[in-house]
Structure formats: C-alpha cells, structure tokens
Coordinates of C-alpha atoms and ligand atoms in Angstrom, one line a residue:
M30 CA 109.3 89.2 132.4
S31 CA 109.8 92.7 133.7
T32 CA 108.2 93.8 136.9
T33 CA 107.7 97.5 136.3
P34 CA 105.7 98.9 133.3
T35 CA 108.0 100.6 130.8
H36 CA 105.0 102.2 128.9
W37 CA 107.1 101.1 125.8
Y38 CA 104.0 101.3 123.4
K39 CA 103.9 105.1 123.7
D40 CA 106.8 105.5 121.5
A41 CA 106.2 102.3 119.4
I42 CA 105.6 101.7 115.8
F43 CA 103.4 98.7 115.1
Y44 CA 103.5 96.5 112.2
E45 CA 100.4 94.4 111.4
V46 CA 101.0 91.1 109.7
S47 CA 98.9 88.1 108.9
P48 CA 101.2 84.9 109.4
R49 CA 99.1 83.1 106.7
A50 CA 100.1 85.9 104.1
F51 CA 103.6 86.6 105.0
L52 CA 106.2 83.8 104.2
D53 CA 105.5 80.1 103.6
G54 CA 108.1 78.1 105.3
N55 CA 107.1 74.6 104.5
G56 CA 105.9 75.0 101.0
D57 CA 102.2 74.1 101.4
G58 CA 101.1 77.5 100.0
M59 CA 100.3 79.0 103.1
G60 CA 102.4 81.4 105.3
D61 CA 103.4 80.0 108.7
F62 CA 105.6 80.9 111.8
I63 CA 108.7 79.1 110.1
G64 CA 108.3 81.8 107.4
L65 CA 107.6 84.5 109.8
T66 CA 110.6 83.8 111.8
E67 CA 112.8 83.9 108.6
S68 CA 111.3 87.3 107.9
L69 CA 112.1 89.0 111.2
D70 CA 115.3 90.7 110.2
Y71 CA 113.1 92.5 107.4
I72 CA 110.6 93.4 110.0
R73 CA 113.2 94.8 112.2
D74 CA 115.0 96.7 109.5
L75 CA 111.8 98.7 108.8
G76 CA 112.4 100.1 112.4
V77 CA 109.2 99.1 113.8
N78 CA 109.0 98.0 117.5
C79 CA 106.2 95.6 117.7
I80 CA 104.4 93.1 115.6
W81 CA 100.7 92.7 115.7
L82 CA 99.7 89.2 114.7
L83 CA 96.3 88.5 113.2
P84 CA 94.6 85.4 114.8
M85 CA 96.9 82.4 114.8
Y86 CA 94.6 79.9 116.5
P87 CA 92.8 76.7 115.2
S88 CA 89.9 77.9 113.4
P89 CA 87.6 76.7 110.3
L90 CA 88.8 80.0 108.7
R91 CA 85.3 81.2 107.8
D92 CA 86.4 84.7 109.0
D93 CA 90.1 84.3 108.3
G94 CA 90.7 83.1 111.9
Y95 CA 88.5 85.6 113.9
D96 CA 86.4 82.5 114.4
I97 CA 88.5 80.5 116.8
S98 CA 87.8 76.9 117.7
N99 CA 90.5 76.4 120.1
Y100 CA 92.1 79.5 122.2
L101 CA 95.0 77.5 123.4
D102 CA 96.9 76.3 120.2
V103 CA 98.3 77.4 117.0
H104 CA 96.5 76.7 113.8
P105 CA 98.1 73.6 112.2
Q106 CA 98.5 75.4 108.9
L107 CA 100.7 77.9 110.7
G108 CA 102.9 75.4 112.6
N109 CA 102.8 74.3 116.2
L110 CA 103.4 75.8 119.6
D111 CA 107.1 75.1 119.2
D112 CA 107.2 77.0 116.1
F113 CA 105.5 79.9 117.7
K114 CA 107.8 79.9 120.6
R115 CA 110.8 79.9 118.3
F116 CA 109.3 82.8 116.6
L117 CA 108.8 84.8 119.9
A118 CA 112.4 84.1 121.0
E119 CA 113.7 85.2 117.7
A120 CA 111.6 88.4 117.7
K121 CA 112.9 89.1 121.2
K122 CA 116.6 88.7 120.1
R123 CA 115.7 91.4 117.6
D124 CA 114.2 93.7 120.2
L125 CA 110.7 93.3 118.6
R126 CA 107.7 92.9 120.9
V127 CA 104.8 90.8 119.8
I128 CA 101.1 91.2 120.4
A129 CA 98.4 88.9 119.2
D130 CA 94.9 89.3 118.0
L131 CA 92.5 87.8 120.6
V132 CA 88.7 87.5 119.8
L133 CA 87.0 87.7 123.2
N134 CA 83.5 88.4 121.9
H135 CA 82.7 85.3 120.1
S136 CA 84.2 82.0 119.1
S137 CA 83.6 79.7 116.0
D138 CA 80.5 77.6 116.0
Q139 CA 82.9 74.8 115.6
H140 CA 84.5 75.3 119.2
P141 CA 83.7 72.4 121.5
W142 CA 82.1 74.9 123.9
F143 CA 79.5 75.7 121.3
Q144 CA 79.0 72.1 120.1
E145 CA 78.3 71.2 123.7
A146 CA 76.1 74.4 124.4
R147 CA 73.8 73.3 121.6
K148 CA 72.8 70.1 123.3
G149 CA 70.4 72.1 125.5
T150 CA 69.8 74.2 128.5
S151 CA 70.8 71.5 130.8
N152 CA 74.5 71.4 129.3
P153 CA 76.9 73.0 131.4
Y154 CA 78.2 74.8 128.3
H155 CA 74.9 76.1 127.3
D156 CA 75.3 79.4 129.3
Y157 CA 78.8 80.0 127.6
Y158 CA 76.7 81.7 125.0
V159 CA 73.8 84.0 124.6
W160 CA 70.5 82.3 123.8
S161 CA 66.9 83.2 123.4
D162 CA 63.6 81.9 122.5
D163 CA 62.6 85.3 121.0
P164 CA 64.5 86.7 118.1
H165 CA 63.3 90.2 118.9
K166 CA 65.4 90.5 122.1
Y167 CA 67.9 93.5 122.0
A168 CA 66.3 94.9 118.9
E169 CA 68.3 98.0 119.3
A170 CA 71.5 96.5 118.5
R171 CA 72.6 97.3 114.9
I172 CA 73.8 94.6 112.3
I173 CA 77.6 95.1 111.6
F174 CA 78.1 92.7 108.5
T175 CA 75.3 94.4 106.7
D176 CA 76.3 92.6 103.4
T177 CA 75.9 89.0 104.9
E178 CA 73.7 89.1 108.0
T179 CA 69.9 90.1 108.3
S180 CA 69.6 89.5 112.1
N181 CA 72.0 89.2 115.2
W182 CA 70.0 85.9 116.1
T183 CA 70.3 82.6 114.4
W184 CA 68.0 79.6 115.1
D185 CA 70.0 76.6 116.2
E186 CA 68.2 73.4 115.1
T187 CA 69.9 71.2 117.7
A188 CA 69.3 73.6 120.6
K189 CA 65.9 74.7 119.4
R190 CA 66.7 78.2 120.3
F191 CA 68.1 81.4 118.8
Y192 CA 71.8 82.3 119.6
W193 CA 73.3 85.8 119.5
H194 CA 76.1 86.8 117.3
R195 CA 77.2 90.5 116.3
F196 CA 79.3 89.3 113.4
F197 CA 78.9 86.2 111.0
S198 CA 76.2 83.7 112.1
H199 CA 79.0 81.1 112.4
Q200 CA 80.5 83.2 115.2
P201 CA 78.3 82.9 118.3
D202 CA 78.8 85.6 121.0
L203 CA 80.2 84.3 124.4
N204 CA 78.3 85.2 127.4
F205 CA 80.5 87.5 129.5
D206 CA 77.8 87.4 132.3
N207 CA 78.8 83.9 132.9
P208 CA 81.7 83.9 135.4
K209 CA 83.0 80.7 133.8
V210 CA 83.5 82.3 130.5
R211 CA 85.5 85.1 132.1
E212 CA 87.7 82.5 133.9
E213 CA 88.2 80.7 130.7
M214 CA 89.5 84.0 129.2
L215 CA 91.8 84.5 131.9
D216 CA 93.3 81.2 131.5
V217 CA 93.7 82.2 127.7
F218 CA 95.6 85.2 128.7
K219 CA 97.6 83.5 131.0
F220 CA 98.6 80.7 128.5
W221 CA 99.9 83.1 125.9
M222 CA 101.5 85.7 128.3
D223 CA 103.3 82.8 129.9
L224 CA 104.8 82.0 126.4
G225 CA 106.1 85.5 126.4
L226 CA 103.6 87.6 124.4
D227 CA 103.7 91.2 125.0
G228 CA 99.9 91.8 124.9
F229 CA 96.9 91.5 122.9
R230 CA 94.7 93.4 120.3
A231 CA 91.5 92.8 121.8
D232 CA 88.9 92.3 119.0
A233 CA 85.3 93.8 118.9
I234 CA 85.6 94.9 122.5
P235 CA 82.3 97.1 122.7
Y236 CA 80.1 94.0 122.1
L237 CA 80.9 91.9 125.1
F238 CA 77.7 92.3 127.0
E239 CA 74.1 92.5 126.1
R240 CA 71.3 94.5 127.8
E241 CA 67.7 95.0 126.9
G242 CA 66.9 98.6 126.0
T243 CA 70.5 99.6 124.8
N244 CA 72.3 99.3 121.5
C245 CA 74.3 96.5 123.3
E246 CA 77.7 98.5 122.7
N247 CA 80.0 100.3 125.3
L248 CA 77.9 99.0 128.5
P249 CA 79.2 99.6 131.8
E250 CA 79.4 95.9 132.4
T251 CA 82.3 95.8 129.6
H252 CA 84.4 98.4 131.8
V253 CA 84.0 96.4 134.8
Y254 CA 85.2 93.3 133.0
L255 CA 88.1 95.2 131.4
K256 CA 89.2 96.4 134.9
E257 CA 89.2 93.0 136.2
L258 CA 91.4 91.8 133.0
R259 CA 93.7 94.8 133.4
A260 CA 94.1 94.2 137.2
F261 CA 95.1 90.5 136.3
M262 CA 97.5 91.8 133.8
E263 CA 99.2 94.3 136.2
R264 CA 99.6 91.7 138.9
N265 CA 101.2 89.2 136.5
Y266 CA 102.5 90.8 133.2
P267 CA 102.9 94.5 134.3
D268 CA 104.8 95.4 130.9
A269 CA 102.2 93.7 128.5
I270 CA 99.4 95.7 126.8
L271 CA 95.8 95.6 125.8
L272 CA 95.0 97.3 122.5
G273 CA 91.4 97.6 122.0
E274 CA 89.3 97.6 118.9
A275 CA 86.5 99.7 119.5
N276 CA 85.2 101.4 116.3
Q277 CA 83.4 104.3 118.1
W278 CA 83.5 108.0 118.4
P279 CA 86.4 109.3 120.7
E280 CA 84.1 110.2 123.4
Y281 CA 82.9 106.6 123.6
V282 CA 86.3 105.3 123.4
L283 CA 87.5 107.5 126.4
P284 CA 85.8 105.3 129.0
Y285 CA 87.9 102.2 127.7
F286 CA 91.0 104.0 128.9
G287 CA 89.3 104.4 132.4
K288 CA 91.6 105.9 134.8
G289 CA 94.6 104.3 133.1
D290 CA 93.3 100.9 134.5
Q291 CA 91.6 99.5 131.5
L292 CA 92.9 99.4 127.9
H293 CA 96.6 100.8 127.4
M294 CA 95.8 101.5 123.7
S295 CA 92.8 101.9 121.5
F296 CA 92.5 102.4 117.7
H297 CA 91.4 105.9 116.6
F298 CA 88.9 104.9 114.0
P299 CA 87.2 108.2 113.0
L300 CA 90.7 110.0 112.4
M301 CA 91.5 107.3 109.7
P302 CA 89.0 108.2 106.8
R303 CA 89.5 111.9 107.7
L304 CA 93.0 111.6 106.6
Y305 CA 91.9 110.5 103.2
M306 CA 89.2 113.0 103.0
A307 CA 91.3 116.0 103.9
I308 CA 93.7 115.3 101.0
R309 CA 90.8 114.8 98.5
Q310 CA 89.0 117.8 99.8
E311 CA 92.2 119.9 100.0
D312 CA 90.9 121.1 103.3
R313 CA 92.4 120.6 106.8
H314 CA 89.1 121.2 108.8
S315 CA 87.8 117.7 109.0
L316 CA 91.1 116.6 110.7
E317 CA 91.1 119.6 113.1
W318 CA 87.5 118.8 114.0
I319 CA 88.2 115.1 114.9
I320 CA 91.2 115.7 116.8
N321 CA 89.6 118.7 118.6
R322 CA 86.8 116.3 119.4
T323 CA 89.2 113.7 120.8
P324 CA 89.5 114.2 124.6
S325 CA 92.8 113.9 126.4
I326 CA 93.5 110.4 127.8
P327 CA 95.4 109.3 130.8
E328 CA 99.1 109.7 130.6
T329 CA 99.9 106.1 130.5
C330 CA 97.4 105.4 127.4
Q331 CA 97.9 105.8 123.9
W332 CA 96.0 105.8 120.6
A333 CA 96.9 103.5 117.8
I334 CA 96.6 105.3 114.7
F335 CA 96.5 103.8 111.1
L336 CA 95.8 104.2 107.5
R337 CA 94.8 100.8 106.4
N338 CA 94.4 97.4 107.9
H339 CA 93.1 93.9 107.1
D340 CA 89.6 94.9 107.1
E341 CA 87.7 97.1 104.7
L342 CA 88.6 100.9 105.2
T343 CA 85.6 101.4 107.5
L344 CA 83.3 104.3 107.0
E345 CA 81.3 103.9 110.2
M346 CA 82.5 107.0 111.8
V347 CA 81.6 109.6 109.2
T348 CA 78.4 111.4 108.3
E349 CA 76.2 110.1 105.4
E350 CA 77.4 112.9 103.3
E351 CA 81.0 112.2 104.0
R352 CA 80.5 108.4 103.2
A353 CA 79.0 109.2 99.9
F354 CA 82.0 111.5 99.3
M355 CA 84.4 108.8 100.2
W356 CA 82.6 106.1 98.1
R357 CA 82.5 108.5 95.1
E358 CA 86.2 109.3 95.4
F359 CA 87.7 106.2 96.6
A360 CA 85.6 103.4 95.6
P361 CA 84.1 104.2 92.2
D362 CA 83.5 100.6 91.3
P363 CA 80.9 98.8 93.6
R364 CA 83.2 96.0 93.9
M365 CA 85.6 98.2 95.8
R366 CA 82.7 98.6 98.4
L367 CA 82.1 96.2 101.3
N368 CA 79.7 96.5 104.3
V369 CA 80.2 100.1 105.3
G370 CA 83.5 100.5 103.8
I371 CA 86.0 100.2 101.1
R372 CA 88.1 97.1 100.5
R373 CA 91.1 98.5 98.9
R374 CA 94.9 98.9 99.8
L375 CA 96.6 102.2 100.5
F376 CA 98.5 102.6 97.2
P377 CA 95.6 101.9 94.8
L378 CA 93.3 104.1 97.1
L379 CA 95.9 107.1 96.4
E380 CA 96.2 106.2 92.8
N381 CA 99.9 105.0 93.3
D382 CA 100.7 108.8 93.9
R383 CA 103.9 108.8 95.8
R384 CA 103.4 112.3 97.2
Q385 CA 100.1 111.5 98.5
V386 CA 101.2 108.3 100.1
E387 CA 104.2 110.2 101.7
L388 CA 102.1 113.0 102.8
L389 CA 99.8 110.6 104.7
H390 CA 102.7 108.8 106.2
G391 CA 104.1 112.3 107.3
L392 CA 100.9 112.9 109.0
L393 CA 100.6 109.3 110.4
L394 CA 103.9 109.5 111.9
S395 CA 103.5 112.8 113.6
L396 CA 99.9 113.1 114.8
P397 CA 99.2 112.1 118.5
G398 CA 99.3 108.2 118.8
S399 CA 101.4 105.2 117.9
P400 CA 101.4 104.4 114.1
V401 CA 100.3 101.0 113.1
L402 CA 101.5 100.0 109.7
Y403 CA 99.9 97.3 107.5
Y404 CA 102.2 94.6 105.9
G405 CA 102.8 95.3 102.2
D406 CA 101.9 99.0 102.2
E407 CA 105.6 99.7 102.7
I408 CA 106.3 98.2 99.3
G409 CA 103.3 99.6 97.5
M410 CA 101.3 96.4 97.2
G411 CA 98.0 96.4 95.4
D412 CA 94.8 94.6 95.9
N413 CA 92.4 92.3 94.2
V414 CA 88.9 93.4 94.4
Y415 CA 87.7 90.3 92.7
L416 CA 88.5 88.2 95.8
A417 CA 85.7 87.4 98.2
D418 CA 85.1 89.3 101.6
R419 CA 88.3 91.3 102.6
F420 CA 90.9 88.8 100.9
G421 CA 91.7 91.3 98.3
V422 CA 93.8 93.3 100.9
R423 CA 95.2 90.0 102.4
T424 CA 97.1 88.6 99.3
P425 CA 100.6 87.0 100.0
M426 CA 103.4 89.4 100.7
Q427 CA 105.5 90.3 97.7
W428 CA 109.2 89.3 98.2
N429 CA 110.8 89.2 94.8
D430 CA 109.9 88.5 91.2
N431 CA 110.3 84.8 91.3
R432 CA 107.4 82.3 91.3
N433 CA 104.6 83.3 93.7
A434 CA 106.4 86.4 94.4
G435 CA 108.8 84.6 96.5
F436 CA 106.0 83.9 99.0
S437 CA 106.0 80.1 98.6
R438 CA 107.5 77.4 96.5
A439 CA 104.2 75.6 96.2
K440 CA 102.3 75.4 92.9
P441 CA 100.5 78.8 92.2
S442 CA 97.1 77.0 92.3
Q443 CA 98.0 75.8 95.9
L444 CA 98.4 79.2 97.4
Y445 CA 95.7 80.2 100.0
M446 CA 95.1 83.2 97.9
P447 CA 96.6 84.2 94.5
V448 CA 99.4 86.7 94.3
I449 CA 98.9 90.0 92.6
D450 CA 99.9 89.4 89.1
D451 CA 97.7 91.6 86.9
P452 CA 100.2 93.3 84.5
G453 CA 101.2 96.8 85.6
I454 CA 102.4 98.7 88.5
Y455 CA 101.1 96.3 91.2
H456 CA 102.4 93.0 89.6
Y457 CA 104.6 91.4 92.0
Q458 CA 107.4 91.8 89.6
A459 CA 107.2 95.5 89.9
A460 CA 106.1 95.8 93.6
N461 CA 108.2 93.6 95.8
V462 CA 110.8 93.7 98.7
E463 CA 113.7 93.0 96.6
A464 CA 113.0 95.8 94.1
A465 CA 112.2 98.2 96.7
R466 CA 115.3 97.7 98.5
E467 CA 117.4 97.7 95.4
N468 CA 116.0 101.1 94.5
K469 CA 117.5 103.7 97.0
T470 CA 114.7 106.1 96.0
S471 CA 111.8 103.9 96.6
F472 CA 108.9 104.5 99.2
Y473 CA 110.3 101.8 101.2
W474 CA 113.5 103.5 102.1
W475 CA 111.8 106.9 102.3
L476 CA 109.6 105.3 105.1
V477 CA 112.5 103.5 106.8
N478 CA 114.3 107.0 107.0
L479 CA 111.1 108.8 108.4
I480 CA 110.7 106.1 111.0
G481 CA 114.4 106.6 112.0
H482 CA 113.7 110.3 112.4
R483 CA 110.6 110.0 114.3
K484 CA 112.5 107.8 117.0
R485 CA 114.8 110.7 117.7
F486 CA 111.9 112.8 119.2
K487 CA 109.8 112.0 122.3
A488 CA 107.3 114.7 121.5
F489 CA 105.7 112.4 118.7
G490 CA 104.8 109.8 121.1
H491 CA 104.1 111.8 124.3
G492 CA 103.6 115.4 123.1
D493 CA 100.5 117.5 123.1
I494 CA 99.2 119.1 120.0
H495 CA 98.5 122.7 119.2
F496 CA 97.0 123.6 115.9
L497 CA 98.1 126.7 114.1
Q498 CA 95.3 128.1 112.1
P499 CA 96.7 129.7 108.9
D500 CA 94.4 131.5 106.6
N501 CA 95.1 129.0 103.8
P502 CA 92.8 126.1 104.6
K503 CA 94.9 123.8 102.5
I504 CA 97.7 124.0 104.9
F505 CA 97.5 121.8 108.0
A506 CA 100.1 122.8 110.5
Y507 CA 100.6 121.9 114.1
V508 CA 103.1 121.8 117.0
R509 CA 103.8 118.6 119.0
S510 CA 105.4 119.5 122.3
Y511 CA 106.9 117.5 125.1
E512 CA 108.9 119.0 128.0
L513 CA 111.5 121.2 126.2
E514 CA 111.0 119.6 122.9
S515 CA 108.8 121.1 120.2
I516 CA 108.4 119.8 116.5
L517 CA 106.5 121.9 114.0
V518 CA 104.6 120.0 111.2
V519 CA 103.4 121.8 108.1
A520 CA 101.6 119.9 105.5
N521 CA 100.1 121.0 102.0
L522 CA 97.0 119.0 101.6
S523 CA 96.6 120.3 97.9
R524 CA 98.0 118.9 94.8
V525 CA 99.4 122.2 93.7
P526 CA 102.0 124.5 95.4
Q527 CA 100.7 126.6 98.3
P528 CA 102.1 129.6 100.5
V529 CA 101.5 129.9 104.2
E530 CA 102.0 132.4 106.8
L531 CA 102.3 130.9 110.4
E532 CA 101.7 132.6 113.6
L533 CA 104.7 131.4 115.6
S534 CA 105.2 134.3 117.9
K535 CA 105.3 131.8 120.9
W536 CA 108.4 130.4 119.3
R537 CA 110.1 133.7 118.4
G538 CA 113.8 133.4 118.4
A539 CA 113.7 129.5 117.7
T540 CA 115.3 128.1 114.5
P541 CA 113.1 125.6 112.7
V542 CA 115.6 122.9 111.7
E543 CA 114.2 120.5 109.1
I544 CA 114.3 117.1 110.6
T545 CA 115.2 114.9 107.6
G546 CA 118.1 117.0 106.3
Q547 CA 119.1 118.9 109.5
T548 CA 118.8 122.0 107.4
P549 CA 118.3 125.3 109.7
F550 CA 115.6 127.5 108.2
P551 CA 115.3 131.2 108.8
Q552 CA 114.9 132.1 112.5
I553 CA 111.4 132.9 113.7
G554 CA 111.0 136.7 114.2
P555 CA 108.3 139.1 115.0
E556 CA 106.5 138.7 111.6
P557 CA 104.4 135.7 110.6
Y558 CA 106.6 133.0 109.4
Q559 CA 106.3 132.5 105.6
L560 CA 106.7 129.1 103.9
S561 CA 105.9 127.6 100.5
L562 CA 105.1 124.2 99.9
G563 CA 105.2 122.0 96.8
P564 CA 102.2 119.7 95.7
H565 CA 101.3 117.5 98.9
G566 CA 104.5 118.6 100.4
F567 CA 105.2 118.6 104.1
Y568 CA 107.8 119.6 106.6
W569 CA 108.9 118.4 110.0
F570 CA 110.8 121.0 111.8
H571 CA 112.6 120.7 115.2
L572 CA 112.1 124.3 116.8
V573 CA 115.7 124.8 118.2
T574 CA 115.6 127.6 120.8
P575 CA 118.6 129.8 121.3
D576 CA 119.2 128.3 124.7
A577 CA 119.3 124.7 123.4
A578 CA 121.4 125.6 120.5
Ligands
NOJ17 C1 87.1 92.7 113.8 C2 88.2 92.2 112.9 O1 89.0 93.0 112.5 C3 87.5 91.6 111.7 O2 88.4 91.1 110.7 C4 86.6 90.4 112.0 O3 85.9 90.0 110.9 C5 85.5 90.9 113.1 N1 86.3 91.7 114.3 C6 84.9 89.8 113.7 O4 85.6 88.9 114.5

C-alpha cells in the first residue's frame, strides 16, 4: 500500500471485464478467476492499466450479480477468495490495477439482512431497508427499469409493508440513513481494500437516499456520505479510487467530485450517445455542445469516458428527438431496444465499419477523460439480441475457433450463455483473439498501437480542450494542451472525403507531427492551415514548436 496518492487514474486506460464471461478455468461452462488470471497477459498486452471487474460476489444472479447476497465473499461459480487473491497478485505483477464493482444502493432480496428485515419492525435489520405502509411515498422518483417495473415499491407479504427499490423488485434499496448500514459498507470497503484492490466502481450512486418532495436523486445527504467514505479511503488507502456511476447531466455530476473530496472519477454518460450521433449526423455540434456544457472539475478528478459497456447503450441523457433519431438509426429492430436504450455491441452498432470504429476510438482516446474499453470490442465481437435482458452483450469472450470459442471446455449446452455462432462476420470462428492477433492489420493491433501512442503524451489525460471551429461542420477539431505539450486532433465525421481550413495562428511556427507515423506536416504559417481528410479519417498531431524541436 502506498502512502501518497499518485493520481494514476488520470492517465489510465480501463478495461471492463465480466469474470463470468472471460475464460472458464475449471470447465463448468462459466468464466472464473482461474480463467481470468490465465488471461492477464492478454489484458496487459492490450496496453490498458486497470481492470474493472463486474460484480463478483455471491448472488442469486437475477441481475447478473448486481443483486448481492453477501458482500464479503466471491461467488462460488467464480472461485473462492484464494483464487481472487491469486488473481490480484498476478495482476499486480503485470502492473495492472484492479477495481471492482460495488453495489451500495441495494442488495439482493436473498441477502440475510433482507431476510431478517422482512420479519417485522422489531427486527434489528428492518431499518437496513426502506419501508412504507403507503406506496405513494416518494412519488416524484422515476422508474429506471421501465420495461420490467411499474412502481418503486413492492409489497412484502411477510413484513406486511412495502419496500423501496430503484431497480428490480428483487433488489431492495438499503437505508443509508441508518448509521449501521453505513458502517457495514465501511467494513465491506475495508475487507476488499485490505486484499489489495485499487478501488471501486460505485454502482447507482445518485439513489442512496430518499426524501419526500424530491426526485430522490443527487440529494445533499449523498454528498455528505461520499465525503465520509472518501475521508475513510484517504486515511487508509490513499491511492485507491472511487469511480461513480451517476447517469446524469454534467452539472449534476459535478457535485460528486466535491472539492476533490468525494469521487475521484465519474462516468460521462451524456457524451457517449453523442459520439454515435455525431458520426450519423455528420455534424460536430452535439459533441461541442455537451463538452462545452461540461464544467471543469478539480485537478485530482477525472471523467471516465466510454463507447459501450455491459448495459444497454443508455439514451437517458438525450432529448426525445435525439432518442428517436438514435433508435431509428441504431436500433431499427425493436428487439435491439431495452428500457431507454439500445442493447447492441459496438461493431454491430457501427455496421462493422472499420473506419467508423477507428474514428470513435480516435475520439475516445483523445477527448478529456480516461477511456474505458469493454471486453470483446477490441476483437470486433457481435451481440445476440435474442438473449434476455442485457445478456446479448455479455456473451463469452471469443478466444479462438475451437469449441465454445476457446472460452470453456464444457459442453456447449452447459455455457452460462451461448457463444456467438450465427454464420457470418461475428461468428467466433471469424471474430476471435487468435485471428485478430494473427492478422497484423486487424483492429486489435490498430488499437494496441493507438493506446501505445496515447501513453506518450500527458496532454490526453491532463490537458484542457480548445475547440477549433472550422466552417465545415463535418470536421471536429480540437487542441489538447498540458504544460508545454499540445496535441491537435482533426476528425472527419463524414463518410466521404472533406477539406478543412483550421485557424491555428496561436501555434504559428509549430510543425504538426502526425503521431502514429511521426511524419512532419507543413509548418503552421500565417494562413489558415489546410488539410483534407478521407472518409471518417482522423489525425492526431503533436504540435512541435521550433524551440522544442
Ligand atoms: C447499474 C448497473 O450497471 C446495471 O447493470 C444494474 O442492473 C443496475 N445498476 C442495478 O444494480
């Protein structure tokens, strides 16, 4: 354990992985920590710095582990605590950090706390949860899982009261007004941090508290609690981080950073759909709009930015018109839709168009924030919209063209979810790690390369952003600057070639050196700087000043 914070997360690239989906080490049809440990070289070789583990705790798995029935152990299907410790130790050996998902807001209804709580008001655990005799309380709180839930209250036959839940009805919300619950959570933190974890992705953070007359999101009490949690971490685990999931507009996320004394990181949800929108509209304005609307955050904080994750591509942070546009463009089949979002993977969303996939990564890896990649996207995995809920984007990792895509030696019918084996480009015989690594021109190698280039410059993780505003709206261009370093990014959002003139007088005399090939481009002179870009093409330039050269 280090004693001073290194702010490592500011420059990190995160890799989100489901231990259940990655590699099956014991042949039972389910990924596990033995398998994940074996895969660590693969993860390290991608060039990422930190693994984000989806929930690994004992759970009835009615929400893929986000329904925790014991916070202090590993799900037996994934292994045991020793397997987990070995995994952590092996990750450390490879300089990989590990953060784990932690669900604070709710537990499973199978958690012994809830089973006790149901016994009635006199039970000491009753107040661990949020109860009411009146299901109209907190009526202003929205329903999140609109496809499955009709109320945030569910009647419990044993307790003869209603209990509160922001997600599935089998996930009762914990009562953070109860100091005992807060203490329990500190114990949970301590337990995992002492094993050597580098932090947590804190699930569903806006919903911890409830107050009448509010929408029960982002309440001041939540910030008081997060400060408490952060102070505890600073005292005991100063280099560990809290990455919060708050699917909110940036101005509502800002308070979660506090004065650098609450969350270290927070996902930038509204940026994500606009990355897709911008290339489909061939117009940069929605991207500029959302970034301009993003307030600056304390020096020691960082955004986590992403293209896809284990959930539906959420469309909560767009207007109704934009949502209709996104659904029309990216989810023409109703099966592709779920709740307020789209349950598809990156490559199918972009019609397997390599140029669009590269362009989105060119932006993801150069916009302000630390990028979070989703397992399988690096090898162009497809999805299965016929699977229930969000499982279509959580199918087994595809390693090679052997049985079960090399994921497991179990019988195919034993797998926790089928591998993608519809004939065509997404079949595991075509999209898999071995094939991607054998092909030197694969997206996988392209990405590994780009990650390597990103790591050479501090400006990506630390720099500010200055938009250039060329007349051509199809060109998205910005400069990321940090101390003496300036990176110019120019991207063509259009599917056909585009010219652009950039106003770069501030950098007059500098030479734009293209980063991936180190090729110097013409020096910046007094005239607007002219470039042409191919379909969905983009450049990253290091602006080298005569002094530095
Ligand atoms: C957010 C998680 O990302 C999602 O997968 C889960 O279903 C909900 N929180 C409820 O825990």
